[in-house]
Structure formats: structure tokens, C-alpha cells
Short mmCIF file of C-alpha atoms in Angstrom, two decimals:
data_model
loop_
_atom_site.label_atom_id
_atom_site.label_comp_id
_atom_site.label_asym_id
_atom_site.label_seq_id
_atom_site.Cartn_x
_atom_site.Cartn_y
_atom_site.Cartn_z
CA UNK A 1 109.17 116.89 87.68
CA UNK A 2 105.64 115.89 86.07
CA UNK A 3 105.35 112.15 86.78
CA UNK A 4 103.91 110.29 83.86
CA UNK A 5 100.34 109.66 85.14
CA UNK A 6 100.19 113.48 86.42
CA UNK A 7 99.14 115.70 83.47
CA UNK A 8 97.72 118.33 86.17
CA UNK A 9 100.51 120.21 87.50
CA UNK A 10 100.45 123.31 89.70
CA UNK A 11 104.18 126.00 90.42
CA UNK A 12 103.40 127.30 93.94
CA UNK A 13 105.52 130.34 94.86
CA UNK A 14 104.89 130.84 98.45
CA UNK A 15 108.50 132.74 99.13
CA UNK A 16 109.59 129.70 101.56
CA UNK A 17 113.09 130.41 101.74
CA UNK A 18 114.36 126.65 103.17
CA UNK A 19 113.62 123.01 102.51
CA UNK A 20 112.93 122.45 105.33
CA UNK A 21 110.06 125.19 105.84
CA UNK A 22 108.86 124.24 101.80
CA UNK A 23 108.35 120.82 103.10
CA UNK A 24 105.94 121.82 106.20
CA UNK A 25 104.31 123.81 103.75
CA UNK A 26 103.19 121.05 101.42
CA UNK A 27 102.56 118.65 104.41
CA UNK A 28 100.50 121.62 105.78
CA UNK A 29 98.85 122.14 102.52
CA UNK A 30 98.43 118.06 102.17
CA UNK A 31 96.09 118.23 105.41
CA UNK A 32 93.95 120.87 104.86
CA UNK A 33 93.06 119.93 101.53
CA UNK A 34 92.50 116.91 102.18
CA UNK A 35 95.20 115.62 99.23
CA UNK A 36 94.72 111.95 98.33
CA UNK A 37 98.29 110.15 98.27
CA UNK A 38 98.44 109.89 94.59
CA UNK A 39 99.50 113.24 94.25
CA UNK A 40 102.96 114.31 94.18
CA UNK A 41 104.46 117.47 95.79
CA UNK A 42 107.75 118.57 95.35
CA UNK A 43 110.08 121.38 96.14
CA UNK A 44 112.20 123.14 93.63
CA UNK A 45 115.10 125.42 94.18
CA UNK A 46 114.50 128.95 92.33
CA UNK A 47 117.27 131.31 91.72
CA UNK A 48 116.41 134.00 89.24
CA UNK A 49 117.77 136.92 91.51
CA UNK A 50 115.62 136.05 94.53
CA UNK A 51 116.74 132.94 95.78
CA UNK A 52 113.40 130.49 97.39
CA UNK A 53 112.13 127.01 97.52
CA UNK A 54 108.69 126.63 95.31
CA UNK A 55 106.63 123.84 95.83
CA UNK A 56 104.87 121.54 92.88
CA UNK A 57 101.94 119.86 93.56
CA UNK A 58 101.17 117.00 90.56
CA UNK A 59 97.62 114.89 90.41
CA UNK A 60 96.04 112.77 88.04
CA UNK A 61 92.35 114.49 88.15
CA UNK A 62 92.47 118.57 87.57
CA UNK A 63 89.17 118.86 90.18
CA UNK A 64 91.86 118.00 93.29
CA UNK A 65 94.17 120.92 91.97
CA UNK A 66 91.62 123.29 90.62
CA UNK A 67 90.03 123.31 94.85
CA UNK A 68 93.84 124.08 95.69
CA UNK A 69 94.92 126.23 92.95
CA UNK A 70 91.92 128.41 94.33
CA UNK A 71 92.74 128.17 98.06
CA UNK A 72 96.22 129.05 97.36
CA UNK A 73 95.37 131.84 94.96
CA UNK A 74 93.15 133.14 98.07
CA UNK A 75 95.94 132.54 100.44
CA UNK A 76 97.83 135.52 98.29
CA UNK A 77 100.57 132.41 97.05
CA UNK A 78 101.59 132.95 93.02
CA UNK A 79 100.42 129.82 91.48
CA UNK A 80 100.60 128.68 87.40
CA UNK A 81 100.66 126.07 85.53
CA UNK A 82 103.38 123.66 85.15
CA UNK A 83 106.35 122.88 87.90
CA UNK A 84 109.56 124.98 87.88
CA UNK A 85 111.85 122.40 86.53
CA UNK A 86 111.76 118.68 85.67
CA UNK A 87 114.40 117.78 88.56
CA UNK A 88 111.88 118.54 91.83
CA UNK A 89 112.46 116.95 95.13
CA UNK A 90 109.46 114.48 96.31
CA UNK A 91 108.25 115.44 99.63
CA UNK A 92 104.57 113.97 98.82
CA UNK A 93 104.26 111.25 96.70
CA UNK A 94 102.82 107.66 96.71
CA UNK A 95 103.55 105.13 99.61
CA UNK A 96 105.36 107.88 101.47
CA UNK A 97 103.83 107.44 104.82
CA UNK A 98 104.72 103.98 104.66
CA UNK A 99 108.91 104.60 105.08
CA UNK A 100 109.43 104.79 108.60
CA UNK A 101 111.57 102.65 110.10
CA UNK A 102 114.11 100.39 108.21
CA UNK A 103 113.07 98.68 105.07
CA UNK A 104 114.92 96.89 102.44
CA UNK A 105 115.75 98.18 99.43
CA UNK A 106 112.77 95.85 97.92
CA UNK A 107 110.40 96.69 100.36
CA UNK A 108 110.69 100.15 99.93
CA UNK A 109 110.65 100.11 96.02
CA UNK A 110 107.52 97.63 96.35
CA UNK A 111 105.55 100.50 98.93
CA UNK A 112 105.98 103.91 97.52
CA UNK A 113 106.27 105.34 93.75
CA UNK A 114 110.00 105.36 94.07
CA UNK A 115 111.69 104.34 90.65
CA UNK A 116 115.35 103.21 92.01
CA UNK A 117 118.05 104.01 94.75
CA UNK A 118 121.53 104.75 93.85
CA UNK A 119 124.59 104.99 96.45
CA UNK A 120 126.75 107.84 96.61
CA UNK A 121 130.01 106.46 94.95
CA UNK A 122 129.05 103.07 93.94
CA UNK A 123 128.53 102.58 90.54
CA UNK A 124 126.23 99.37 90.46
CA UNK A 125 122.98 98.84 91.63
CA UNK A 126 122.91 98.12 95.41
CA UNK A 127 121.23 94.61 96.78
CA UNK A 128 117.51 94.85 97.32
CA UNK A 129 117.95 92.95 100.18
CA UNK A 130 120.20 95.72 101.80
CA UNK A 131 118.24 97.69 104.64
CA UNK A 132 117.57 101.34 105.00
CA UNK A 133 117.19 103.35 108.23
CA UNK A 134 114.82 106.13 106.88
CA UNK A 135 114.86 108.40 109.78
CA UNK A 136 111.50 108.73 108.42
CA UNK A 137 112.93 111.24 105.73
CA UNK A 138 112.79 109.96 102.33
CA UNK A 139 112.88 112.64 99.94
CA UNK A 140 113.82 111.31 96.15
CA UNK A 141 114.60 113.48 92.92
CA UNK A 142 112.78 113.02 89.80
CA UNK A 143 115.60 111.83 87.15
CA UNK A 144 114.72 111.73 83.75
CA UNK A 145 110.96 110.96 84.47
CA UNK A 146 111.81 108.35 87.20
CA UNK A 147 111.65 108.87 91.23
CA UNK A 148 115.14 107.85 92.71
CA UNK A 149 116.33 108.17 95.96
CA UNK A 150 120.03 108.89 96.43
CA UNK A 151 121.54 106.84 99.88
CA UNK A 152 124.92 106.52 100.89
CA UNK A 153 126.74 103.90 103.65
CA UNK A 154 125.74 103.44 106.86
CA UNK A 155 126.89 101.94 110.18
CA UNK A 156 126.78 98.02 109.75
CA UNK A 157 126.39 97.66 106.06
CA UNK A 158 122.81 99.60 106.63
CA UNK A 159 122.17 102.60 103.89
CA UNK A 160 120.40 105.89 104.78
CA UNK A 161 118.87 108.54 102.45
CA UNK A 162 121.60 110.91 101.12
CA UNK A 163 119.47 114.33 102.94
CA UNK A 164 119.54 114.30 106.56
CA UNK A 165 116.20 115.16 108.37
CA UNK A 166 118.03 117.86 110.76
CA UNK A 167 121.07 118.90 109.33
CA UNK A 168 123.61 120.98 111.18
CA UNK A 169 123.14 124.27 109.73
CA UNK A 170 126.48 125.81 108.22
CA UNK A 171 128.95 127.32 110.86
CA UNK A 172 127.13 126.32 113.21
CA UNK A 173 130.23 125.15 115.48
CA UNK A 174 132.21 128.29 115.32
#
């Protein structure tokens, strides 16, 4: 999970037991501390016999995580050093305010800290020049010490990001 320029790296068990509440957490947490975008906060799945989502948060300067590691110690969260694996899902990370919208492929590579996108069941690189509809949800994987962003095929030769924002929850229909 530790990007390369992060050697400052905070685990945050705060017993959020969805993605979806893991990432208002960090957003939350990104606010109120007053988090400059160069830090990176991820979520990590944890199952070791009581299945959560942990958070990550990664800077380059140990003063911005020492104030947090403090507040979040005070806040009654379990907090160490070092992220729970090396595979964490962004949810904070450089240029990520800036992919609302649809972007091309190039545009969103040249605005935010993301490494690459794949496409789900292509094996070759896609066109730069293809757009993305974001549904302002972009939420890459750290691969082998690079950010990528999985997408898959969209309506009119389009792309979106592989995790939908508000996905139906299992069952749901029955």
C-alpha cells in the first residue's frame, strides 16, 4: 500500500464494517484534520476472525500523521504503524477531487497520482484518448507499488471505474 514518496504510514482500526462507511470515515477524518492532498488513504479488507474495513492513511512528513495518530488514539480507534497489506484501495490520494465528470484516459492519468487503468477482459492497454464517466467514484488499488484503476465497458465506447458508487446490495430483489 505505502506509495514510494510515503515513508509515514499509519493502520487505523476503527471497526467500520463496509466500504462504503470506511470511505466516509477517511473523508471525515480528511476534513477535520485538515489533510493536505498529498496524502494517501486507503481501505483494506481485514479478515483474521472478525471481518472489517481498516483504513491507511500514508504522508510524506511524520508531523501531519503524528497530529492524527494522536486524535485517533483519543478518539479510542487502534492505530500502529505500517498499513495492513500492500494491496489497499485509494479513497484519498493525489488529484482525487479533480475526477468528476468524464475525462480521458490521459487527462485523468495527467491529474491525479494514478499509475495506469486496465479494462476488465482486455488484455492491452486501452487508448488514452478513450473517456471515462467517473460517477465521481474513482477508487484505484495499489499493484505492485503503482496506483491503477480497474474500468470496464461502457455505453458508447465510454469506460467507467470497475466499483460502482451505490451498488445494489446482495438480495436485495428477492
Amino acid at each position: 500500500m505505502t506509495p514510494p514518496t510515503a515513508p509515514y504510514v499509519l493502520g487505523i482500526d476503527t471497526g467500520a464494517s463496509t466500504l462504503r462507511e470506511a470511505d466516509h470515515l477517511l473523508q471525515a477524518l480528511a476534513a477535520e484534520l485538515a489533510l493536505p492532498e498529498d496524502v494517501f488513504g486507503c481501505t483494506h479488507l481485514v479478515r483474521d476472525g472478525r471481518p472489517r474495513v481498516a483504513l491507511s492513511l500514508a504522508a510524506e512528513a511524520e508531523p501531519v500523521l503524528r497530529t492524527a495518530r494522536d486524535r485517533l488514539t483519543a478518539r479510542g480507534h487502534e492505530v500502529r504503524d505500517g498499513a495492513w497489506d500492500e494491496t489497499g484501495r485509494a479513497v484519498l490520494f493525489p488529484g482525487a477531487a479533480a475526477l468528476t465528470g468524464t475525462l480521458t484516459l490521459a487527462e485523468l492519468l495527467a491529474r491525479s497520482a494514478i499509475d495506469r487503468v486496465t479494462v476488465l477482459g482486455t488484455p492491452e492497454e486501452p487508448d488514452p484518448d478513450t473517456p471515462l464517466v467517473t460517477r465521481n467514484h474513482v477508487r484505484p488499488i495499489w499493484q505492485d507499488g503503482r496506483l491503477v484503476l480497474a474500468a470496464m465497458p461502457a455505453v458508447g465506447g465510454t469506460l467507467v471505474p470497475f466499483e460502482d458508487p451505490a451498488p445494489t446490495p446482495c438480495c436485495a430483489d428477492h
